[in-house]
Amino acid sequence: MILTVNLNASIDKAYKVENFKIGAVTRVKEVIPTAGGKGLNVARVLSALGENVNVTGFTGGFSGAFIEQELKKENMPFNFIHINGETRSCINIIDLSSKIHTELLEPGPDVTAQELDEFLKFYTKAVKNSDIITLSGSAPKGIKEDIYARLVTIAKGEHKKVILDTSGKYLEMGLASGPTLIKPNKSEAEALLGRQLKDTEELIGAAKDLAKLGPEICVISLGEKGAVAASRSLNEAYWALPPKIQVSNTVGCGDAMVAGFAAALYKNLPLEDSLKFAVAVSAAAALSPITGGIVVEEVSNIEEKVKITRFK
C-alpha cells in the first residue's frame, strides 16, 4: 500500500481560452474540473500505474463533498478528515494561442487544533499499514510549518520510505527529519541553497549538497529537461533527459514524477532505474489534457527513449 497525503486538497479547474489578456473580459471555451491537489494527483497516477493507494488529508464543505464524489467515481480509496472550513479551488488558465499556463492557487481553509489532532491520530495508524508514504504540497491555514517534519518523523519511526514534495518553510523544516527522497524544482533548490544554478554540473552539485542536509535522495526536476538525482550514500549522480513530446498540459507533471518514484521505491529499483522510470511517467502525464492525468500506455515507450548521463 502507498499512502498519499494531501493536506490541502482542491477543486482544480482548467480554463481553456484564446488570447488571454490581463484586464480584459475572456470567454472560456472549455472548463475541466477535477478533484485536485498534489497528493491527489500523485494518487491518481499511482492508481493508473496499477499500484494500491490510499489518500488522506482534509476535506470540507461543498468543494470537499465534490472531491470525495469524484474519487468514488474513480474507485479511489480515501480517508479524509472532515473539517468545518471549505476546501479550496485552484484555477489553471490555458491560453490555446500562446500555450502559456497561468495558475491561481487559493490558500485553503482554516484547520483547527482538534481537526489536526484527529488527522495525526489517523495518519499514525495508517503509516503502520503502508509501505511508502508521499507528502505533497502546501498545508491549509492553521497548521504550523513544521507539519511535514512531524509527518516524516512519524513515518521514519515505523521504518517506512517517505517522499517529501513541498517548498518554502515546509521543505526547509522537513529536510532534517530525514525523508527518503525530496523533489524540489530548480527554483526551489536555488531558494534552499541561496545560489543560482546555471548548468547541469551546478545542478548535480546542488542535488548532492541538498542530500547532505537530511534526505537520502535529492531529485531536482527540470521540466522538459528531465531531472537530476543524487544519493547521500552513493558516490554517483544522474541526469535523465526525456524525448521530445507533444505537450498537452504540464500541470501535475511534478506530481506524476513523485508517483513514479513511489512506485520505483516500492519495487526497490536502483536510483538510475528509478529516475528513468519517474521521468518517463512525468512525460506521459504531460501528454494528458487532464490535470493529474496520464497517458499510461506511453510510459514504456517514453522510458526506452530517456537518456541517462552518469556523474561522479
PDB file of C-alpha atoms in Angstrom:
ATOM      1  CA  MET A   1       0.000   0.000   0.000  1.00  0.00           C
ATOM      2  CA  ILE A   2       1.177   3.522  -0.825  1.00  0.00           C
ATOM      3  CA  LEU A   3      -0.290   6.256   1.383  1.00  0.00           C
ATOM      4  CA  THR A   4      -0.541   9.663  -0.263  1.00  0.00           C
ATOM      5  CA  VAL A   5      -1.061  12.674   1.986  1.00  0.00           C
ATOM      6  CA  ASN A   6      -2.918  15.655   0.524  1.00  0.00           C
ATOM      7  CA  LEU A   7      -3.376  18.179   3.332  1.00  0.00           C
ATOM      8  CA  ASN A   8      -4.625  20.973   1.067  1.00  0.00           C
ATOM      9  CA  ALA A   9      -6.990  19.352  -1.444  1.00  0.00           C
ATOM     10  CA  SER A  10      -8.730  21.484  -4.064  1.00  0.00           C
ATOM     11  CA  ILE A  11     -11.099  21.504  -6.984  1.00  0.00           C
ATOM     12  CA  ASP A  12      -8.712  22.081  -9.888  1.00  0.00           C
ATOM     13  CA  LYS A  13     -10.333  23.886 -12.803  1.00  0.00           C
ATOM     14  CA  ALA A  14      -8.597  24.066 -16.168  1.00  0.00           C
ATOM     15  CA  TYR A  15      -9.922  27.029 -18.184  1.00  0.00           C
ATOM     16  CA  LYS A  16      -9.156  26.822 -21.910  1.00  0.00           C
ATOM     17  CA  VAL A  17      -9.198  30.262 -23.578  1.00  0.00           C
ATOM     18  CA  GLU A  18      -7.950  32.056 -26.697  1.00  0.00           C
ATOM     19  CA  ASN A  19      -5.644  35.099 -26.439  1.00  0.00           C
ATOM     20  CA  PHE A  20      -5.817  35.568 -22.665  1.00  0.00           C
ATOM     21  CA  LYS A  21      -5.191  39.192 -21.668  1.00  0.00           C
ATOM     22  CA  ILE A  22      -5.000  40.621 -18.156  1.00  0.00           C
ATOM     23  CA  GLY A  23      -7.776  43.162 -17.512  1.00  0.00           C
ATOM     24  CA  ALA A  24      -9.906  42.033 -20.460  1.00  0.00           C
ATOM     25  CA  VAL A  25     -13.140  40.036 -20.477  1.00  0.00           C
ATOM     26  CA  THR A  26     -12.327  36.494 -21.554  1.00  0.00           C
ATOM     27  CA  ARG A  27     -14.845  33.863 -22.586  1.00  0.00           C
ATOM     28  CA  VAL A  28     -13.810  30.374 -21.580  1.00  0.00           C
ATOM     29  CA  LYS A  29     -14.047  27.789 -24.361  1.00  0.00           C
ATOM     30  CA  GLU A  30     -13.887  24.759 -22.081  1.00  0.00           C
ATOM     31  CA  VAL A  31     -13.817  24.061 -18.339  1.00  0.00           C
ATOM     32  CA  ILE A  32     -12.335  20.831 -16.967  1.00  0.00           C
ATOM     33  CA  PRO A  33     -12.919  20.427 -13.198  1.00  0.00           C
ATOM     34  CA  THR A  34     -11.068  17.679 -11.349  1.00  0.00           C
ATOM     35  CA  ALA A  35     -10.570  16.560  -7.775  1.00  0.00           C
ATOM     36  CA  GLY A  36      -7.142  18.020  -7.222  1.00  0.00           C
ATOM     37  CA  GLY A  37      -4.257  18.867  -5.002  1.00  0.00           C
ATOM     38  CA  LYS A  38      -0.747  17.499  -5.407  1.00  0.00           C
ATOM     39  CA  GLY A  39      -1.350  14.416  -3.282  1.00  0.00           C
ATOM     40  CA  LEU A  40      -4.472  13.506  -5.257  1.00  0.00           C
ATOM     41  CA  ASN A  41      -2.530  13.908  -8.492  1.00  0.00           C
ATOM     42  CA  VAL A  42       0.091  11.518  -7.122  1.00  0.00           C
ATOM     43  CA  ALA A  43      -2.584   9.008  -6.088  1.00  0.00           C
ATOM     44  CA  ARG A  44      -4.340   9.156  -9.451  1.00  0.00           C
ATOM     45  CA  VAL A  45      -1.135   8.410 -11.353  1.00  0.00           C
ATOM     46  CA  LEU A  46      -0.192   5.615  -8.955  1.00  0.00           C
ATOM     47  CA  SER A  47      -3.605   4.036  -9.457  1.00  0.00           C
ATOM     48  CA  ALA A  48      -3.175   4.265 -13.243  1.00  0.00           C
ATOM     49  CA  LEU A  49       0.192   2.528 -12.853  1.00  0.00           C
ATOM     50  CA  GLY A  50      -1.576  -0.342 -11.071  1.00  0.00           C
ATOM     51  CA  GLU A  51      -0.395   0.394  -7.532  1.00  0.00           C
ATOM     52  CA  ASN A  52      -2.540   0.062  -4.397  1.00  0.00           C
ATOM     53  CA  VAL A  53      -3.017   3.527  -2.984  1.00  0.00           C
ATOM     54  CA  ASN A  54      -4.940   5.304  -0.241  1.00  0.00           C
ATOM     55  CA  VAL A  55      -5.413   9.074   0.071  1.00  0.00           C
ATOM     56  CA  THR A  56      -5.744  11.081   3.253  1.00  0.00           C
ATOM     57  CA  GLY A  57      -5.860  14.731   4.290  1.00  0.00           C
ATOM     58  CA  PHE A  58      -8.674  17.202   4.884  1.00  0.00           C
ATOM     59  CA  THR A  59     -11.926  17.959   3.053  1.00  0.00           C
ATOM     60  CA  GLY A  60     -14.750  20.317   3.932  1.00  0.00           C
ATOM     61  CA  GLY A  61     -17.919  21.927   2.604  1.00  0.00           C
ATOM     62  CA  PHE A  62     -19.388  21.669  -0.891  1.00  0.00           C
ATOM     63  CA  SER A  63     -15.953  21.502  -2.537  1.00  0.00           C
ATOM     64  CA  GLY A  64     -14.866  18.712  -0.231  1.00  0.00           C
ATOM     65  CA  ALA A  65     -18.025  16.732  -0.997  1.00  0.00           C
ATOM     66  CA  PHE A  66     -17.365  17.191  -4.740  1.00  0.00           C
ATOM     67  CA  ILE A  67     -13.829  15.846  -4.352  1.00  0.00           C
ATOM     68  CA  GLU A  68     -14.999  12.750  -2.479  1.00  0.00           C
ATOM     69  CA  GLN A  69     -17.770  12.171  -5.027  1.00  0.00           C
ATOM     70  CA  GLU A  70     -15.250  12.330  -7.888  1.00  0.00           C
ATOM     71  CA  LEU A  71     -12.862   9.951  -6.137  1.00  0.00           C
ATOM     72  CA  LYS A  72     -15.689   7.467  -5.625  1.00  0.00           C
ATOM     73  CA  LYS A  73     -16.340   7.569  -9.379  1.00  0.00           C
ATOM     74  CA  GLU A  74     -12.672   6.744  -9.913  1.00  0.00           C
ATOM     75  CA  ASN A  75     -12.787   3.932  -7.321  1.00  0.00           C
ATOM     76  CA  MET A  76     -10.011   5.732  -5.465  1.00  0.00           C
ATOM     77  CA  PRO A  77      -9.727   4.683  -1.793  1.00  0.00           C
ATOM     78  CA  PHE A  78      -9.615   7.652   0.595  1.00  0.00           C
ATOM     79  CA  ASN A  79      -9.883   8.514   4.275  1.00  0.00           C
ATOM     80  CA  PHE A  80     -10.237  12.276   4.681  1.00  0.00           C
ATOM     81  CA  ILE A  81     -10.714  14.112   7.945  1.00  0.00           C
ATOM     82  CA  HIS A  82     -13.799  16.306   7.587  1.00  0.00           C
ATOM     83  CA  ILE A  83     -13.379  19.913   8.669  1.00  0.00           C
ATOM     84  CA  ASN A  84     -15.753  22.853   9.118  1.00  0.00           C
ATOM     85  CA  GLY A  85     -13.918  25.023   6.561  1.00  0.00           C
ATOM     86  CA  GLU A  86     -14.494  24.965   2.792  1.00  0.00           C
ATOM     87  CA  THR A  87     -11.981  23.082   0.638  1.00  0.00           C
ATOM     88  CA  ARG A  88     -10.283  25.464  -1.795  1.00  0.00           C
ATOM     89  CA  SER A  89     -10.416  25.802  -5.594  1.00  0.00           C
ATOM     90  CA  CYS A  90      -7.421  26.360  -7.888  1.00  0.00           C
ATOM     91  CA  ILE A  91      -7.528  27.596 -11.472  1.00  0.00           C
ATOM     92  CA  ASN A  92      -5.222  26.875 -14.411  1.00  0.00           C
ATOM     93  CA  ILE A  93      -5.810  29.264 -17.329  1.00  0.00           C
ATOM     94  CA  ILE A  94      -4.608  27.609 -20.518  1.00  0.00           C
ATOM     95  CA  ASP A  95      -4.120  30.030 -23.414  1.00  0.00           C
ATOM     96  CA  LEU A  96      -4.597  27.931 -26.540  1.00  0.00           C
ATOM     97  CA  SER A  97      -2.954  30.608 -28.704  1.00  0.00           C
ATOM     98  CA  SER A  98       0.282  31.167 -26.778  1.00  0.00           C
ATOM     99  CA  LYS A  99       0.352  27.789 -24.964  1.00  0.00           C
ATOM    100  CA  ILE A 100       1.029  29.734 -21.747  1.00  0.00           C
ATOM    101  CA  HIS A 101      -0.460  28.400 -18.496  1.00  0.00           C
ATOM    102  CA  THR A 102      -1.399  30.749 -15.634  1.00  0.00           C
ATOM    103  CA  GLU A 103      -2.210  29.257 -12.232  1.00  0.00           C
ATOM    104  CA  LEU A 104      -4.288  30.848  -9.457  1.00  0.00           C
ATOM    105  CA  LEU A 105      -3.959  28.960  -6.168  1.00  0.00           C
ATOM    106  CA  GLU A 106      -6.218  29.633  -3.182  1.00  0.00           C
ATOM    107  CA  PRO A 107      -4.583  29.290   0.265  1.00  0.00           C
ATOM    108  CA  GLY A 108      -7.015  26.771   1.712  1.00  0.00           C
ATOM    109  CA  PRO A 109      -9.336  26.696   4.741  1.00  0.00           C
ATOM    110  CA  ASP A 110      -8.563  27.083   8.444  1.00  0.00           C
ATOM    111  CA  VAL A 111      -7.901  23.803  10.240  1.00  0.00           C
ATOM    112  CA  THR A 112      -8.486  23.725  13.984  1.00  0.00           C
ATOM    113  CA  ALA A 113      -6.153  22.110  16.516  1.00  0.00           C
ATOM    114  CA  GLN A 114      -8.799  19.450  17.168  1.00  0.00           C
ATOM    115  CA  GLU A 115      -9.118  18.645  13.445  1.00  0.00           C
ATOM    116  CA  LEU A 116      -5.329  18.409  13.103  1.00  0.00           C
ATOM    117  CA  ASP A 117      -5.114  16.113  16.120  1.00  0.00           C
ATOM    118  CA  GLU A 118      -7.740  13.841  14.567  1.00  0.00           C
ATOM    119  CA  PHE A 119      -5.703  13.668  11.372  1.00  0.00           C
ATOM    120  CA  LEU A 120      -2.443  12.903  13.204  1.00  0.00           C
ATOM    121  CA  LYS A 121      -4.072  10.005  15.034  1.00  0.00           C
ATOM    122  CA  PHE A 122      -5.371   8.541  11.776  1.00  0.00           C
ATOM    123  CA  TYR A 123      -2.054   9.117   9.977  1.00  0.00           C
ATOM    124  CA  THR A 124      -0.041   7.388  12.705  1.00  0.00           C
ATOM    125  CA  LYS A 125      -2.211   4.268  12.365  1.00  0.00           C
ATOM    126  CA  ALA A 126      -2.279   4.375   8.550  1.00  0.00           C
ATOM    127  CA  VAL A 127       1.518   4.567   8.330  1.00  0.00           C
ATOM    128  CA  LYS A 128       1.824   1.206  10.063  1.00  0.00           C
ATOM    129  CA  ASN A 129      -0.140  -0.430   7.209  1.00  0.00           C
ATOM    130  CA  SER A 130       1.707   1.359   4.395  1.00  0.00           C
ATOM    131  CA  ASP A 131       4.985   0.614   2.593  1.00  0.00           C
ATOM    132  CA  ILE A 132       5.566   4.045   1.039  1.00  0.00           C
ATOM    133  CA  ILE A 133       4.261   7.453   2.149  1.00  0.00           C
ATOM    134  CA  THR A 134       4.156  10.541  -0.088  1.00  0.00           C
ATOM    135  CA  LEU A 135       3.748  14.013   1.400  1.00  0.00           C
ATOM    136  CA  SER A 136       2.854  16.641  -1.172  1.00  0.00           C
ATOM    137  CA  GLY A 137       2.027  20.316  -1.484  1.00  0.00           C
ATOM    138  CA  SER A 138       1.133  23.052   0.943  1.00  0.00           C
ATOM    139  CA  ALA A 139      -0.887  22.927   4.138  1.00  0.00           C
ATOM    140  CA  PRO A 140      -4.127  24.764   4.964  1.00  0.00           C
ATOM    141  CA  LYS A 141      -4.197  27.741   7.293  1.00  0.00           C
ATOM    142  CA  GLY A 142      -3.938  26.959  10.982  1.00  0.00           C
ATOM    143  CA  ILE A 143      -1.251  24.298  10.515  1.00  0.00           C
ATOM    144  CA  LYS A 144       2.332  25.141  11.506  1.00  0.00           C
ATOM    145  CA  GLU A 145       5.194  24.971   9.020  1.00  0.00           C
ATOM    146  CA  ASP A 146       6.806  22.046  10.845  1.00  0.00           C
ATOM    147  CA  ILE A 147       3.909  19.754   9.880  1.00  0.00           C
ATOM    148  CA  TYR A 148       5.861  17.777   7.274  1.00  0.00           C
ATOM    149  CA  ALA A 149       8.831  17.374   9.596  1.00  0.00           C
ATOM    150  CA  ARG A 150       6.401  15.818  12.082  1.00  0.00           C
ATOM    151  CA  LEU A 151       4.861  13.526   9.454  1.00  0.00           C
ATOM    152  CA  VAL A 152       8.264  12.391   8.159  1.00  0.00           C
ATOM    153  CA  THR A 153       9.398  11.659  11.718  1.00  0.00           C
ATOM    154  CA  ILE A 154       6.318   9.507  12.356  1.00  0.00           C
ATOM    155  CA  ALA A 155       6.880   7.566   9.120  1.00  0.00           C
ATOM    156  CA  LYS A 156      10.607   7.082   9.739  1.00  0.00           C
ATOM    157  CA  GLY A 157       9.804   5.911  13.264  1.00  0.00           C
ATOM    158  CA  GLU A 158       7.962   2.994  11.636  1.00  0.00           C
ATOM    159  CA  HIS A 159      10.896   2.425   9.233  1.00  0.00           C
ATOM    160  CA  LYS A 160       8.849   3.458   6.198  1.00  0.00           C
ATOM    161  CA  LYS A 161      10.104   5.084   3.000  1.00  0.00           C
ATOM    162  CA  VAL A 162       8.740   8.606   2.666  1.00  0.00           C
ATOM    163  CA  ILE A 163       8.814  11.104  -0.224  1.00  0.00           C
ATOM    164  CA  LEU A 164       8.544  14.807   0.603  1.00  0.00           C
ATOM    165  CA  ASP A 165       7.462  17.134  -2.216  1.00  0.00           C
ATOM    166  CA  THR A 166       6.806  20.612  -0.891  1.00  0.00           C
ATOM    167  CA  SER A 167       8.508  24.021  -0.844  1.00  0.00           C
ATOM    168  CA  GLY A 168       9.446  27.032   1.274  1.00  0.00           C
ATOM    169  CA  LYS A 169       9.489  26.634   5.047  1.00  0.00           C
ATOM    170  CA  TYR A 170       7.664  23.306   4.808  1.00  0.00           C
ATOM    171  CA  LEU A 171      10.627  21.878   2.876  1.00  0.00           C
ATOM    172  CA  GLU A 172      13.293  23.678   4.892  1.00  0.00           C
ATOM    173  CA  MET A 173      11.943  22.280   8.153  1.00  0.00           C
ATOM    174  CA  GLY A 174      11.261  18.855   6.668  1.00  0.00           C
ATOM    175  CA  LEU A 175      14.809  18.249   5.374  1.00  0.00           C
ATOM    176  CA  ALA A 176      16.442  17.498   8.706  1.00  0.00           C
ATOM    177  CA  SER A 177      13.794  14.907   9.585  1.00  0.00           C
ATOM    178  CA  GLY A 178      15.415  12.605   7.008  1.00  0.00           C
ATOM    179  CA  PRO A 179      12.885  11.841   4.257  1.00  0.00           C
ATOM    180  CA  THR A 180      13.867   9.109   1.826  1.00  0.00           C
ATOM    181  CA  LEU A 181      13.512  11.427  -1.165  1.00  0.00           C
ATOM    182  CA  ILE A 182      12.812  15.110  -1.864  1.00  0.00           C
ATOM    183  CA  LYS A 183      11.899  16.572  -5.262  1.00  0.00           C
ATOM    184  CA  PRO A 184      12.334  20.340  -5.478  1.00  0.00           C
ATOM    185  CA  ASN A 185      12.269  22.042  -8.857  1.00  0.00           C
ATOM    186  CA  LYS A 186      15.145  24.280  -9.964  1.00  0.00           C
ATOM    187  CA  SER A 187      13.828  27.487  -8.392  1.00  0.00           C
ATOM    188  CA  GLU A 188      13.005  25.698  -5.119  1.00  0.00           C
ATOM    189  CA  ALA A 189      16.515  24.222  -4.997  1.00  0.00           C
ATOM    190  CA  GLU A 190      18.014  27.664  -5.632  1.00  0.00           C
ATOM    191  CA  ALA A 191      15.937  29.116  -2.789  1.00  0.00           C
ATOM    192  CA  LEU A 192      17.060  26.377  -0.405  1.00  0.00           C
ATOM    193  CA  LEU A 193      20.742  26.806  -1.217  1.00  0.00           C
ATOM    194  CA  GLY A 194      20.754  30.573  -1.733  1.00  0.00           C
ATOM    195  CA  ARG A 195      22.502  30.404  -5.103  1.00  0.00           C
ATOM    196  CA  GLN A 196      21.675  30.267  -8.803  1.00  0.00           C
ATOM    197  CA  LEU A 197      22.102  27.004 -10.683  1.00  0.00           C
ATOM    198  CA  LYS A 198      23.251  27.779 -14.216  1.00  0.00           C
ATOM    199  CA  ASP A 199      24.175  24.443 -15.784  1.00  0.00           C
ATOM    200  CA  THR A 200      24.000  20.691 -15.352  1.00  0.00           C
ATOM    201  CA  GLU A 201      27.190  20.472 -13.292  1.00  0.00           C
ATOM    202  CA  GLU A 202      25.841  23.046 -10.824  1.00  0.00           C
ATOM    203  CA  LEU A 203      22.510  21.219 -10.647  1.00  0.00           C
ATOM    204  CA  ILE A 204      24.292  17.957  -9.878  1.00  0.00           C
ATOM    205  CA  GLY A 205      26.298  19.714  -7.187  1.00  0.00           C
ATOM    206  CA  ALA A 206      23.108  21.182  -5.749  1.00  0.00           C
ATOM    207  CA  ALA A 207      21.437  17.764  -5.594  1.00  0.00           C
ATOM    208  CA  LYS A 208      24.477  16.381  -3.746  1.00  0.00           C
ATOM    209  CA  ASP A 209      24.504  19.335  -1.325  1.00  0.00           C
ATOM    210  CA  LEU A 210      20.796  19.003  -0.567  1.00  0.00           C
ATOM    211  CA  ALA A 211      21.152  15.274   0.036  1.00  0.00           C
ATOM    212  CA  LYS A 212      23.711  16.100   2.737  1.00  0.00           C
ATOM    213  CA  LEU A 213      21.068  18.097   4.630  1.00  0.00           C
ATOM    214  CA  GLY A 214      18.985  15.064   5.593  1.00  0.00           C
ATOM    215  CA  PRO A 215      17.258  13.236   2.728  1.00  0.00           C
ATOM    216  CA  GLU A 216      18.725  10.022   1.336  1.00  0.00           C
ATOM    217  CA  ILE A 217      17.986  11.083  -2.248  1.00  0.00           C
ATOM    218  CA  CYS A 218      17.529  14.529  -3.783  1.00  0.00           C
ATOM    219  CA  VAL A 219      15.888  14.868  -7.192  1.00  0.00           C
ATOM    220  CA  ILE A 220      15.733  18.287  -8.874  1.00  0.00           C
ATOM    221  CA  SER A 221      13.013  18.353 -11.531  1.00  0.00           C
ATOM    222  CA  LEU A 222      13.729  20.390 -14.666  1.00  0.00           C
ATOM    223  CA  GLY A 223      10.531  20.295 -16.739  1.00  0.00           C
ATOM    224  CA  GLU A 224      11.199  19.336 -20.350  1.00  0.00           C
ATOM    225  CA  LYS A 225      14.882  18.843 -19.451  1.00  0.00           C
ATOM    226  CA  GLY A 226      14.000  15.950 -17.152  1.00  0.00           C
ATOM    227  CA  ALA A 227      15.639  15.724 -13.733  1.00  0.00           C
ATOM    228  CA  VAL A 228      18.928  15.258 -11.920  1.00  0.00           C
ATOM    229  CA  ALA A 229      19.317  12.995  -8.888  1.00  0.00           C
ATOM    230  CA  ALA A 230      21.949  12.335  -6.241  1.00  0.00           C
ATOM    231  CA  SER A 231      22.087   9.945  -3.294  1.00  0.00           C
ATOM    232  CA  ARG A 232      23.740  10.646   0.055  1.00  0.00           C
ATOM    233  CA  SER A 233      25.024   7.065   0.317  1.00  0.00           C
ATOM    234  CA  LEU A 234      26.179   6.622  -3.297  1.00  0.00           C
ATOM    235  CA  ASN A 235      29.162   8.354  -4.866  1.00  0.00           C
ATOM    236  CA  GLU A 236      27.290   8.978  -8.102  1.00  0.00           C
ATOM    237  CA  ALA A 237      24.548  11.120  -9.597  1.00  0.00           C
ATOM    238  CA  TYR A 238      22.416  11.065 -12.736  1.00  0.00           C
ATOM    239  CA  TRP A 239      20.709  13.316 -15.252  1.00  0.00           C
ATOM    240  CA  ALA A 240      17.688  11.874 -17.084  1.00  0.00           C
ATOM    241  CA  LEU A 241      16.562  13.628 -20.271  1.00  0.00           C
ATOM    242  CA  PRO A 242      13.181  12.646 -21.765  1.00  0.00           C
ATOM    243  CA  PRO A 243      12.473  12.625 -25.506  1.00  0.00           C
ATOM    244  CA  LYS A 244      10.599  15.467 -27.188  1.00  0.00           C
ATOM    245  CA  ILE A 245       6.826  15.049 -26.878  1.00  0.00           C
ATOM    246  CA  GLN A 246       3.658  16.910 -27.860  1.00  0.00           C
ATOM    247  CA  VAL A 247       2.789  18.572 -24.538  1.00  0.00           C
ATOM    248  CA  SER A 248      -0.909  18.907 -23.693  1.00  0.00           C
ATOM    249  CA  ASN A 249      -0.858  20.053 -20.045  1.00  0.00           C
ATOM    250  CA  THR A 250       2.162  20.460 -17.761  1.00  0.00           C
ATOM    251  CA  VAL A 251       0.209  20.929 -14.519  1.00  0.00           C
ATOM    252  CA  GLY A 252       0.660  17.843 -12.356  1.00  0.00           C
ATOM    253  CA  CYS A 253       3.775  16.547 -14.125  1.00  0.00           C
ATOM    254  CA  GLY A 254       5.858  17.010 -10.984  1.00  0.00           C
ATOM    255  CA  ASP A 255       3.263  15.035  -9.047  1.00  0.00           C
ATOM    256  CA  ALA A 256       3.445  12.289 -11.667  1.00  0.00           C
ATOM    257  CA  MET A 257       7.212  12.175 -11.143  1.00  0.00           C
ATOM    258  CA  VAL A 258       6.624  11.673  -7.415  1.00  0.00           C
ATOM    259  CA  ALA A 259       4.224   8.828  -8.247  1.00  0.00           C
ATOM    260  CA  GLY A 260       6.876   7.282 -10.467  1.00  0.00           C
ATOM    261  CA  PHE A 261       9.426   7.410  -7.674  1.00  0.00           C
ATOM    262  CA  ALA A 262       6.922   5.989  -5.169  1.00  0.00           C
ATOM    263  CA  ALA A 263       6.266   3.019  -7.452  1.00  0.00           C
ATOM    264  CA  ALA A 264      10.005   2.569  -8.033  1.00  0.00           C
ATOM    265  CA  LEU A 265      10.790   2.710  -4.299  1.00  0.00           C
ATOM    266  CA  TYR A 266       8.100   0.110  -3.668  1.00  0.00           C
ATOM    267  CA  LYS A 267       9.863  -2.161  -6.163  1.00  0.00           C
ATOM    268  CA  ASN A 268      13.302  -1.360  -4.669  1.00  0.00           C
ATOM    269  CA  LEU A 269      14.684  -0.260  -8.047  1.00  0.00           C
ATOM    270  CA  PRO A 270      18.219   1.232  -8.211  1.00  0.00           C
ATOM    271  CA  LEU A 271      18.432   5.029  -8.347  1.00  0.00           C
ATOM    272  CA  GLU A 272      19.286   5.112 -12.055  1.00  0.00           C
ATOM    273  CA  ASP A 273      16.297   2.943 -12.984  1.00  0.00           C
ATOM    274  CA  SER A 274      14.012   4.826 -10.587  1.00  0.00           C
ATOM    275  CA  LEU A 275      14.958   8.170 -12.127  1.00  0.00           C
ATOM    276  CA  LYS A 276      14.475   6.896 -15.669  1.00  0.00           C
ATOM    277  CA  PHE A 277      11.047   5.484 -14.836  1.00  0.00           C
ATOM    278  CA  ALA A 278       9.890   8.574 -12.907  1.00  0.00           C
ATOM    279  CA  VAL A 279      10.927  10.919 -15.729  1.00  0.00           C
ATOM    280  CA  ALA A 280       9.021   8.752 -18.217  1.00  0.00           C
ATOM    281  CA  VAL A 281       5.911   8.821 -16.005  1.00  0.00           C
ATOM    282  CA  SER A 282       6.172  12.616 -15.763  1.00  0.00           C
ATOM    283  CA  ALA A 283       6.447  12.959 -19.537  1.00  0.00           C
ATOM    284  CA  ALA A 284       3.460  10.639 -20.058  1.00  0.00           C
ATOM    285  CA  ALA A 285       1.460  12.895 -17.734  1.00  0.00           C
ATOM    286  CA  ALA A 286       2.273  15.899 -19.943  1.00  0.00           C
ATOM    287  CA  LEU A 287       0.510  14.120 -22.811  1.00  0.00           C
ATOM    288  CA  SER A 288      -2.797  14.144 -20.914  1.00  0.00           C
ATOM    289  CA  PRO A 289      -5.103  17.212 -21.154  1.00  0.00           C
ATOM    290  CA  ILE A 290      -6.459  16.434 -17.673  1.00  0.00           C
ATOM    291  CA  THR A 291      -4.676  17.891 -14.661  1.00  0.00           C
ATOM    292  CA  GLY A 292      -3.328  14.920 -12.730  1.00  0.00           C
ATOM    293  CA  GLY A 293      -3.996  12.570 -15.640  1.00  0.00           C
ATOM    294  CA  ILE A 294      -1.554  10.363 -17.526  1.00  0.00           C
ATOM    295  CA  VAL A 295      -1.382   8.537 -20.855  1.00  0.00           C
ATOM    296  CA  VAL A 296      -0.193   5.403 -19.104  1.00  0.00           C
ATOM    297  CA  GLU A 297       0.227   3.308 -22.250  1.00  0.00           C
ATOM    298  CA  GLU A 298       3.042   5.663 -23.349  1.00  0.00           C
ATOM    299  CA  VAL A 299       5.182   5.199 -20.231  1.00  0.00           C
ATOM    300  CA  SER A 300       7.169   2.205 -21.512  1.00  0.00           C
ATOM    301  CA  ASN A 301       7.703   3.778 -24.923  1.00  0.00           C
ATOM    302  CA  ILE A 302       8.998   7.020 -23.390  1.00  0.00           C
ATOM    303  CA  GLU A 303      11.132   5.186 -20.821  1.00  0.00           C
ATOM    304  CA  GLU A 304      13.037   3.436 -23.630  1.00  0.00           C
ATOM    305  CA  LYS A 305      13.932   6.853 -25.066  1.00  0.00           C
ATOM    306  CA  VAL A 306      15.016   8.565 -21.831  1.00  0.00           C
ATOM    307  CA  LYS A 307      18.737   9.367 -21.963  1.00  0.00           C
ATOM    308  CA  ILE A 308      20.713   8.814 -18.750  1.00  0.00           C
ATOM    309  CA  THR A 309      24.029  10.557 -18.049  1.00  0.00           C
ATOM    310  CA  ARG A 310      26.053   9.412 -15.042  1.00  0.00           C
ATOM    311  CA  PHE A 311      28.157  11.810 -12.959  1.00  0.00           C
ATOM    312  CA  LYS A 312      30.731  11.099 -10.249  1.00  0.00           C
TER     313      LYS A 312
END
